[in-house]
Tab-separated table of C-alpha atoms and ligand atoms in Angstrom:
chain	number	residue	atom	x	y	z
A	1	MET	CA	0.154	-0.182	0.070
A	2	GLN	CA	1.676	3.534	-0.735
A	3	ARG	CA	1.762	5.852	1.749
A	4	VAL	CA	0.129	9.098	1.486
A	5	PHE	CA	1.044	12.685	3.393
A	6	SER	CA	-0.925	15.789	3.295
A	7	GLY	CA	-1.411	18.656	5.404
A	8	ILE	CA	-3.456	21.988	5.886
A	9	GLN	CA	-2.910	25.096	7.724
A	10	PRO	CA	-4.903	26.097	10.775
A	11	SER	CA	-4.974	29.627	9.316
A	12	GLY	CA	-8.888	30.091	9.360
A	13	ILE	CA	-12.112	28.077	9.100
A	14	PRO	CA	-11.732	25.617	5.799
A	15	THR	CA	-13.215	26.744	2.657
A	16	LEU	CA	-14.927	25.090	-0.147
A	17	GLY	CA	-11.718	25.337	-1.819
A	18	ASN	CA	-9.798	23.265	0.813
A	19	TYR	CA	-12.512	20.683	0.622
A	20	LEU	CA	-12.688	20.331	-3.175
A	21	GLY	CA	-9.124	20.610	-3.805
A	22	ALA	CA	-7.945	18.735	-0.701
A	23	MET	CA	-10.052	17.193	2.018
A	24	ARG	CA	-12.400	15.175	0.297
A	25	ASN	CA	-9.738	13.643	-1.670
A	26	TRP	CA	-7.802	12.654	1.231
A	27	VAL	CA	-11.208	11.110	2.576
A	28	ALA	CA	-11.476	8.773	-0.837
A	29	LEU	CA	-7.766	8.064	-0.865
A	30	GLN	CA	-8.243	6.152	2.806
A	31	HIS	CA	-9.739	3.287	0.857
A	32	ASP	CA	-6.543	1.677	-0.624
A	33	HIS	CA	-3.695	4.088	1.117
A	34	GLU	CA	-1.892	3.989	4.255
A	35	CYS	CA	-2.588	7.845	5.059
A	36	ILE	CA	-0.832	10.616	7.369
A	37	TYR	CA	-2.797	13.764	7.545
A	38	CYS	CA	-1.520	16.912	9.419
A	39	VAL	CA	-2.797	20.110	10.603
A	40	VAL	CA	0.140	22.281	9.955
A	41	ASP	CA	0.533	24.743	12.527
A	42	LEU	CA	4.382	25.391	11.914
A	43	HIS	CA	3.124	26.661	8.331
A	44	ALA	CA	0.444	28.543	9.622
A	45	ILE	CA	2.807	30.950	11.663
A	46	THR	CA	4.773	31.895	8.172
A	47	GLN	CA	2.176	34.616	8.670
A	48	TRP	CA	0.724	36.252	11.553
A	49	GLN	CA	-1.640	34.141	13.743
A	50	ASP	CA	-3.393	35.513	17.016
A	51	PRO	CA	-1.672	33.200	19.423
A	52	ALA	CA	-5.398	33.291	21.482
A	53	GLN	CA	-6.778	31.596	18.341
A	54	LEU	CA	-4.130	29.250	16.859
A	55	ALA	CA	-4.438	26.567	19.355
A	56	ALA	CA	-8.720	26.708	18.824
A	57	GLN	CA	-8.179	27.128	15.103
A	58	THR	CA	-5.758	23.804	15.157
A	59	ARG	CA	-8.446	21.696	17.199
A	60	GLU	CA	-11.276	23.129	14.933
A	61	MET	CA	-9.361	22.414	11.540
A	62	ALA	CA	-9.077	18.657	13.186
A	63	ALA	CA	-12.707	18.649	13.852
A	64	SER	CA	-13.430	19.708	10.422
A	65	LEU	CA	-11.407	16.905	8.864
A	66	LEU	CA	-12.875	14.288	11.205
A	67	ALA	CA	-16.043	15.585	9.995
A	68	CYS	CA	-15.433	15.153	6.488
A	69	GLY	CA	-14.701	11.275	7.194
A	70	ILE	CA	-10.881	11.077	8.064
A	71	ASP	CA	-10.649	7.949	10.060
A	72	PRO	CA	-8.325	8.158	12.978
A	73	GLN	CA	-8.480	4.571	13.585
A	74	ARG	CA	-7.224	3.466	10.195
A	75	HIS	CA	-4.985	6.325	9.498
A	76	ILE	CA	-3.049	8.838	11.555
A	77	LEU	CA	-4.589	12.710	12.038
A	78	PHE	CA	-2.169	14.853	13.883
A	79	ALA	CA	-0.883	18.437	14.745
A	80	GLN	CA	2.694	19.393	13.080
A	81	SER	CA	4.386	21.123	16.193
A	82	THR	CA	3.526	18.052	18.278
A	83	VAL	CA	6.360	15.707	16.110
A	84	PRO	CA	9.626	17.277	15.960
A	85	ALA	CA	11.072	15.200	13.637
A	86	HIS	CA	9.433	18.122	10.878
A	87	ALA	CA	11.491	20.868	12.167
A	88	ARG	CA	14.788	18.438	12.417
A	89	LEU	CA	14.499	17.656	8.798
A	90	ALA	CA	13.495	21.060	7.563
A	91	TRP	CA	16.597	22.453	9.033
A	92	ILE	CA	18.760	19.992	6.837
A	93	PHE	CA	16.595	20.766	3.942
A	94	ASN	CA	16.961	24.414	4.378
A	95	CYS	CA	20.769	23.488	3.734
A	96	VAL	CA	20.099	21.388	0.787
A	97	ALA	CA	17.567	23.750	-1.308
A	98	ARG	CA	19.246	26.395	-3.179
A	99	LEU	CA	18.060	30.125	-3.220
A	100	GLY	CA	17.413	30.128	-6.920
A	101	TRP	CA	14.838	27.199	-6.492
A	102	LEU	CA	13.058	29.117	-3.604
A	103	ASN	CA	13.109	32.695	-5.535
A	104	ARG	CA	10.923	30.821	-8.473
A	105	MET	CA	7.932	30.042	-5.738
A	106	THR	CA	5.189	31.735	-6.939
A	107	GLN	CA	3.109	31.173	-3.796
A	108	PHE	CA	5.624	33.305	-1.684
A	109	LYS	CA	5.526	35.953	-4.454
A	110	ASP	CA	1.370	36.085	-4.042
A	111	LYS	CA	1.338	35.940	-0.365
A	112	ALA	CA	4.234	38.311	0.401
A	113	GLY	CA	2.317	40.665	-1.750
A	114	LYS	CA	4.134	44.030	-2.525
A	115	ASP	CA	5.830	44.436	0.714
A	116	ARG	CA	8.384	41.526	0.203
A	117	GLU	CA	10.968	42.829	2.579
A	118	ALA	CA	8.698	42.692	5.387
A	119	ALA	CA	7.667	38.720	4.687
A	120	SER	CA	8.930	36.340	7.331
A	121	THR	CA	11.819	34.483	6.529
A	122	GLY	CA	9.610	31.259	7.391
A	123	LEU	CA	7.460	32.474	4.474
A	124	TYR	CA	10.558	32.064	1.952
A	125	VAL	CA	11.290	28.636	3.107
A	126	TYR	CA	7.909	27.185	3.482
A	127	PRO	CA	8.442	24.473	0.715
A	128	ASN	CA	11.531	23.438	2.322
A	129	LEU	CA	9.193	22.572	5.602
A	130	MET	CA	6.685	21.204	3.021
A	131	ALA	CA	9.167	18.744	1.512
A	132	ALA	CA	10.382	17.782	4.950
A	133	ASP	CA	6.753	16.997	6.099
A	134	ILE	CA	6.407	14.556	3.222
A	135	HIS	CA	9.730	13.280	3.397
A	136	ALA	CA	9.677	12.599	6.845
A	137	TYR	CA	7.636	9.569	6.240
A	138	HIS	CA	8.973	8.206	2.868
A	139	ALA	CA	5.322	9.243	1.441
A	140	THR	CA	5.297	8.712	-2.314
A	141	ARG	CA	1.383	10.345	-2.679
A	142	VAL	CA	0.525	13.839	-1.917
A	143	PRO	CA	-3.038	14.864	-2.407
A	144	VAL	CA	-3.155	18.790	-2.866
A	145	GLY	CA	-4.787	21.299	-5.006
A	146	ASP	CA	-3.490	22.669	-7.986
A	147	ASP	CA	-1.730	25.539	-6.275
A	148	GLN	CA	0.440	23.188	-4.795
A	149	ARG	CA	2.057	21.504	-7.816
A	150	GLN	CA	5.360	23.633	-7.656
A	151	HIS	CA	6.036	22.804	-4.054
A	152	LEU	CA	6.025	19.502	-5.200
A	153	GLU	CA	8.313	19.555	-7.781
A	154	LEU	CA	10.520	21.372	-5.412
A	155	ALA	CA	10.087	18.961	-2.937
A	156	ASN	CA	11.307	16.094	-5.292
A	157	ASP	CA	14.106	18.474	-6.066
A	158	ILE	CA	15.477	18.701	-2.786
A	159	GLY	CA	15.018	14.886	-1.893
A	160	GLN	CA	17.193	13.833	-5.305
A	161	LYS	CA	19.588	16.585	-4.323
A	162	PHE	CA	19.976	14.999	-0.873
A	163	ASN	CA	20.278	11.476	-2.787
A	164	HIS	CA	22.988	12.850	-4.828
A	165	ASP	CA	25.030	14.780	-2.170
A	166	TYR	CA	25.116	12.074	0.205
A	167	GLY	CA	25.641	9.274	-2.304
A	168	VAL	CA	22.377	7.304	-1.253
A	169	GLU	CA	18.763	6.189	-2.700
A	170	PHE	CA	17.240	7.508	0.638
A	171	PHE	CA	14.290	9.911	-0.349
A	172	PRO	CA	11.921	8.403	-2.742
A	173	LEU	CA	9.849	10.436	-5.700
A	174	ILE	CA	6.633	12.300	-4.947
A	175	GLU	CA	3.801	11.891	-7.088
A	176	PRO	CA	1.134	14.692	-6.754
A	177	VAL	CA	-2.258	13.579	-6.573
A	178	ILE	CA	-4.520	16.464	-8.167
A	179	MET	CA	-7.901	15.133	-8.344
A	180	GLY	CA	-11.059	16.019	-9.682
A	181	ILE	CA	-12.455	19.217	-11.747
A	182	ALA	CA	-12.372	21.668	-9.000
A	183	ALA	CA	-8.669	21.238	-8.346
A	184	ARG	CA	-8.245	25.239	-8.253
A	185	VAL	CA	-11.861	27.011	-6.793
A	186	MET	CA	-11.618	30.557	-7.506
A	187	SER	CA	-12.695	33.527	-5.357
A	188	LEU	CA	-16.392	34.359	-5.530
A	189	ARG	CA	-15.670	38.232	-5.809
A	190	ASP	CA	-12.621	37.781	-8.285
A	191	GLY	CA	-12.395	34.811	-10.893
A	192	SER	CA	-8.682	35.399	-11.105
A	193	LYS	CA	-8.015	34.726	-7.634
A	194	LYS	CA	-7.633	31.385	-5.439
A	195	MET	CA	-10.452	31.105	-2.865
A	196	SER	CA	-8.649	31.201	0.514
A	197	LYS	CA	-9.460	30.816	3.924
A	198	SER	CA	-7.293	34.063	4.851
A	199	ASP	CA	-8.672	36.229	2.237
A	200	PRO	CA	-9.965	39.453	3.851
A	201	SER	CA	-13.343	39.226	2.522
A	202	ASP	CA	-15.516	36.513	3.771
A	203	GLN	CA	-17.758	37.001	0.865
A	204	SER	CA	-14.990	35.681	-1.148
A	205	ARG	CA	-15.593	32.428	-0.071
A	206	ILE	CA	-17.923	29.697	1.284
A	207	ASN	CA	-16.824	28.439	4.470
A	208	LEU	CA	-17.387	24.688	5.668
A	209	THR	CA	-19.134	26.109	8.873
A	210	ASP	CA	-21.487	28.465	6.755
A	211	ASP	CA	-25.222	28.016	7.302
A	212	ALA	CA	-27.764	27.769	4.812
A	213	ASP	CA	-28.684	31.571	4.797
A	214	THR	CA	-24.936	32.569	4.610
A	215	ILE	CA	-24.254	30.311	1.544
A	216	ALA	CA	-27.385	31.544	-0.396
A	217	LEU	CA	-26.023	35.166	0.132
A	218	LYS	CA	-22.911	34.490	-0.783
A	219	VAL	CA	-23.701	32.749	-4.073
A	220	ARG	CA	-26.323	35.140	-4.733
A	221	ARG	CA	-23.544	37.975	-4.362
A	222	ALA	CA	-21.147	35.955	-6.275
A	223	LYS	CA	-19.696	37.909	-9.448
A	224	THR	CA	-21.032	36.847	-12.547
A	225	ASP	CA	-21.309	38.349	-16.163
A	226	ALA	CA	-24.358	39.399	-17.974
A	227	GLU	CA	-24.649	36.545	-20.538
A	228	PRO	CA	-26.766	33.506	-19.779
A	229	LEU	CA	-24.725	30.065	-19.499
A	230	PRO	CA	-23.322	28.407	-22.493
A	231	GLY	CA	-24.445	25.236	-23.844
A	232	GLU	CA	-20.740	23.683	-23.976
A	233	PRO	CA	-17.654	24.029	-22.166
A	234	ALA	CA	-15.822	26.078	-24.698
A	235	GLY	CA	-18.380	28.627	-24.122
A	236	LEU	CA	-16.722	29.538	-20.890
A	237	GLU	CA	-13.642	30.526	-22.351
A	238	GLY	CA	-12.837	34.111	-21.137
A	239	ARG	CA	-15.530	33.725	-18.355
A	240	PRO	CA	-13.827	32.870	-15.168
A	241	GLU	CA	-16.323	33.559	-12.782
A	242	ALA	CA	-18.872	31.480	-14.533
A	243	ARG	CA	-16.388	28.526	-15.223
A	244	ASN	CA	-15.975	28.711	-11.500
A	245	LEU	CA	-19.593	28.401	-10.537
A	246	VAL	CA	-20.268	25.910	-12.929
A	247	GLY	CA	-17.008	23.842	-12.029
A	248	ILE	CA	-17.810	23.993	-8.396
A	249	TYR	CA	-21.678	22.571	-9.330
A	250	ALA	CA	-20.033	19.961	-11.268
A	251	ALA	CA	-17.356	18.727	-8.530
A	252	LEU	CA	-20.126	18.654	-6.034
A	253	SER	CA	-22.561	16.669	-8.294
A	254	ASP	CA	-20.069	14.519	-9.534
A	255	THR	CA	-20.229	15.348	-12.972
A	256	ASP	CA	-18.284	17.714	-15.551
A	257	LEU	CA	-18.621	20.722	-17.237
A	258	ALA	CA	-20.350	19.608	-20.001
A	259	GLY	CA	-23.045	17.594	-17.955
A	260	VAL	CA	-23.753	20.783	-15.795
A	261	LEU	CA	-24.172	23.075	-19.141
A	262	ALA	CA	-26.472	20.279	-20.480
A	263	ASP	CA	-29.102	21.023	-17.686
A	264	PHE	CA	-28.307	24.749	-17.513
A	265	GLY	CA	-26.983	25.694	-20.464
A	266	GLY	CA	-29.328	28.984	-22.256
A	267	LYS	CA	-30.423	29.855	-18.445
A	268	GLY	CA	-29.793	32.887	-16.562
A	269	PHE	CA	-27.574	33.129	-13.243
A	270	VAL	CA	-30.824	33.455	-11.272
A	271	SER	CA	-32.012	30.121	-11.368
A	272	PHE	CA	-28.485	28.348	-11.509
A	273	LYS	CA	-27.359	30.129	-8.390
A	274	ASP	CA	-30.622	28.970	-6.990
A	275	ALA	CA	-29.573	25.499	-7.604
A	276	LEU	CA	-25.929	25.709	-6.947
A	277	SER	CA	-26.827	27.276	-3.233
A	278	GLU	CA	-29.191	24.101	-2.710
A	279	LEU	CA	-26.601	21.626	-3.602
A	280	LEU	CA	-23.903	23.522	-1.234
A	281	VAL	CA	-26.324	23.437	1.427
A	282	ALA	CA	-27.230	19.936	1.060
A	283	LYS	CA	-23.531	18.797	0.608
A	284	LEU	CA	-21.884	20.829	3.389
A	285	SER	CA	-24.652	21.226	6.175
A	286	PRO	CA	-23.902	17.605	7.165
A	287	ILE	CA	-20.122	18.253	7.684
A	288	ALA	CA	-21.039	21.539	9.529
A	289	SER	CA	-23.225	19.815	11.850
A	290	GLU	CA	-20.789	17.002	12.291
A	291	THR	CA	-17.736	19.461	12.958
A	292	ARG	CA	-19.993	20.952	15.906
A	293	ARG	CA	-20.600	17.801	17.162
A	294	TRP	CA	-16.969	16.945	17.542
A	295	LEU	CA	-16.301	20.515	19.263
A	296	ALA	CA	-18.818	20.128	21.945
A	297	ASP	CA	-16.277	17.407	23.563
A	298	PRO	CA	-13.036	19.374	22.701
A	299	GLY	CA	-11.023	16.609	24.795
A	300	SER	CA	-12.148	13.950	22.364
A	301	VAL	CA	-10.476	15.916	19.239
A	302	ASP	CA	-7.412	16.636	21.497
A	303	ALA	CA	-7.375	12.628	22.117
A	304	VAL	CA	-7.187	12.066	18.411
A	305	LEU	CA	-4.549	14.422	17.754
A	306	ARG	CA	-2.510	13.001	20.780
A	307	GLU	CA	-2.536	9.291	19.549
A	308	GLY	CA	-2.135	10.595	15.957
A	309	ALA	CA	1.439	12.340	17.097
A	310	GLY	CA	2.424	9.147	18.840
A	311	LYS	CA	1.949	7.138	15.836
A	312	ALA	CA	3.324	9.763	13.462
A	313	ALA	CA	6.514	10.163	15.303
A	314	ALA	CA	7.090	6.381	15.392
A	315	LEU	CA	7.162	6.625	11.867
A	316	ALA	CA	9.116	9.776	11.169
A	317	GLY	CA	11.406	9.735	14.169
A	318	PRO	CA	13.608	6.802	12.785
A	319	ILE	CA	13.496	8.250	8.879
A	320	VAL	CA	14.855	11.527	10.269
A	321	SER	CA	17.425	10.044	12.573
A	322	GLU	CA	18.866	8.136	9.628
A	323	ALA	CA	18.855	11.556	7.492
A	324	GLU	CA	20.747	13.074	10.386
A	325	ARG	CA	23.463	10.340	10.426
A	326	LEU	CA	23.664	10.333	6.767
A	327	VAL	CA	24.237	14.113	6.901
A	328	GLY	CA	27.173	13.207	9.558
A	329	PHE	CA	25.730	14.320	12.842
A	330	LEU	CA	27.329	12.571	15.849
A	331	LYS	CA	24.706	10.150	16.982
A	332	ILE	CA	25.298	9.168	20.673
B	1	LIG	N1	-8.774	27.692	-3.689
B	1	LIG	C1	-8.518	26.158	-3.849
B	1	LIG	N2	-8.688	25.487	-4.576
B	1	LIG	C2	-8.547	24.045	-4.400
B	1	LIG	N3	-7.594	23.621	-3.754
B	1	LIG	C3	-7.223	24.376	-2.873
B	1	LIG	N4	-6.289	24.608	-1.650
B	1	LIG	C4	-6.580	25.636	-0.874
B	1	LIG	N5	-6.889	26.671	-1.655
B	1	LIG	C5	-7.730	25.646	-2.706
B	1	LIG	C6	-5.952	23.201	-1.089
B	1	LIG	O1	-6.202	22.852	0.258
B	1	LIG	C7	-5.087	22.476	0.850
B	1	LIG	C8	-4.864	22.899	2.220
B	1	LIG	O2	-4.187	24.137	2.213
B	1	LIG	P1	-3.566	25.343	3.236
B	1	LIG	O3	-4.332	25.591	4.140
B	1	LIG	O4	-2.421	24.474	3.546
B	1	LIG	O5	-2.832	26.361	2.170
B	1	LIG	P2	-3.441	27.169	0.967
B	1	LIG	O6	-3.117	26.720	-0.304
B	1	LIG	O7	-2.480	28.319	1.249
B	1	LIG	O8	-5.016	27.422	1.725
B	1	LIG	P3	-6.001	28.374	1.707
B	1	LIG	O9	-6.876	28.255	2.061
B	1	LIG	O10	-5.092	29.444	0.727
B	1	LIG	O11	-4.953	29.260	3.109
B	1	LIG	P4	-4.382	30.614	3.418
B	1	LIG	O12	-5.604	31.648	2.985
B	1	LIG	O13	-3.931	30.440	4.990
B	1	LIG	O14	-3.346	30.752	2.869
B	1	LIG	C9	-4.066	22.413	-0.250
B	1	LIG	O15	-3.794	21.164	-0.889
B	1	LIG	C10	-4.320	23.203	-1.215
B	1	LIG	O16	-3.720	23.076	-2.373
């Protein structure tokens, strides 16, 4: 069975983008993989997080994952900062990765924005920590949204350079698992921008905890254009907002763009948006209520994370110790 690793930042409430791009694929992979899933709080502090909220957000993210169907009995769910192997290997990778490689990372440019000098150095080396997260388990498959493709290529470059520098075949190649039609869900306010949990505008995203009225309002206000929906996917060319909403509908109803347009082609956005809201509420409200159920007993979520940390440390500890030995650290 291949080993899967993936992580999500507790930097806010998970969005529909996180769900379609990652979380629901994590659940699907559990059937035929050994899965290790991580709430990546070390990654979250690469941008400012209120200390009073970070621990609560970490627990809430874990509750959302459990509500989506992550099975902590058969797989592993834990918080990144509770397993020191991640930070140990990340330091080695900071010394393996080249500045030129990191300079090409588009997510750093997006997240740092115009004031790059003020970005944390952690944000800059974020991809090295992500490579360490995966390689610490010798995981070979990583389910992510399309935005993470470049980071996974870098993780392979780092693993291969380590192998080459130390003359070993230690870190395996990683295969990105980018599933489904909604691997990149866009903002509801701007079809050229990714939907993000930390976007300042709550109207730009659907949160997995939104109630039915909030979902309906956000979808009604979602940016569209004046044309009716086309009959064929080619007609969505140059219409990013329409493409995004049709893609979300297709992903949630397990069909494709053509299937959705066969039903809605020629219709205006008012009736399509009503149908989309109904579908979103049907799919997301069971997750919201299951999340609330977990959070009503925070100790039960913490117990899952504690047990997961023990299992994760038992896997990653020996792999990272061996990497340290290969580097030449004194093992006493
Ligand atoms: N809009 C998206 N469409 C599809 N997939 C997405 N993912 C994130 N946004 C979308 C996928 O969700 C997983 C977890 O992401 P993350 O929390 O580790 O970091 P991120 O990609 O930076 O996600 P956000 O929501 O944009 O967080 P913030 O706002 O904190 O930066 C990843 O697999 C990602 O691909």
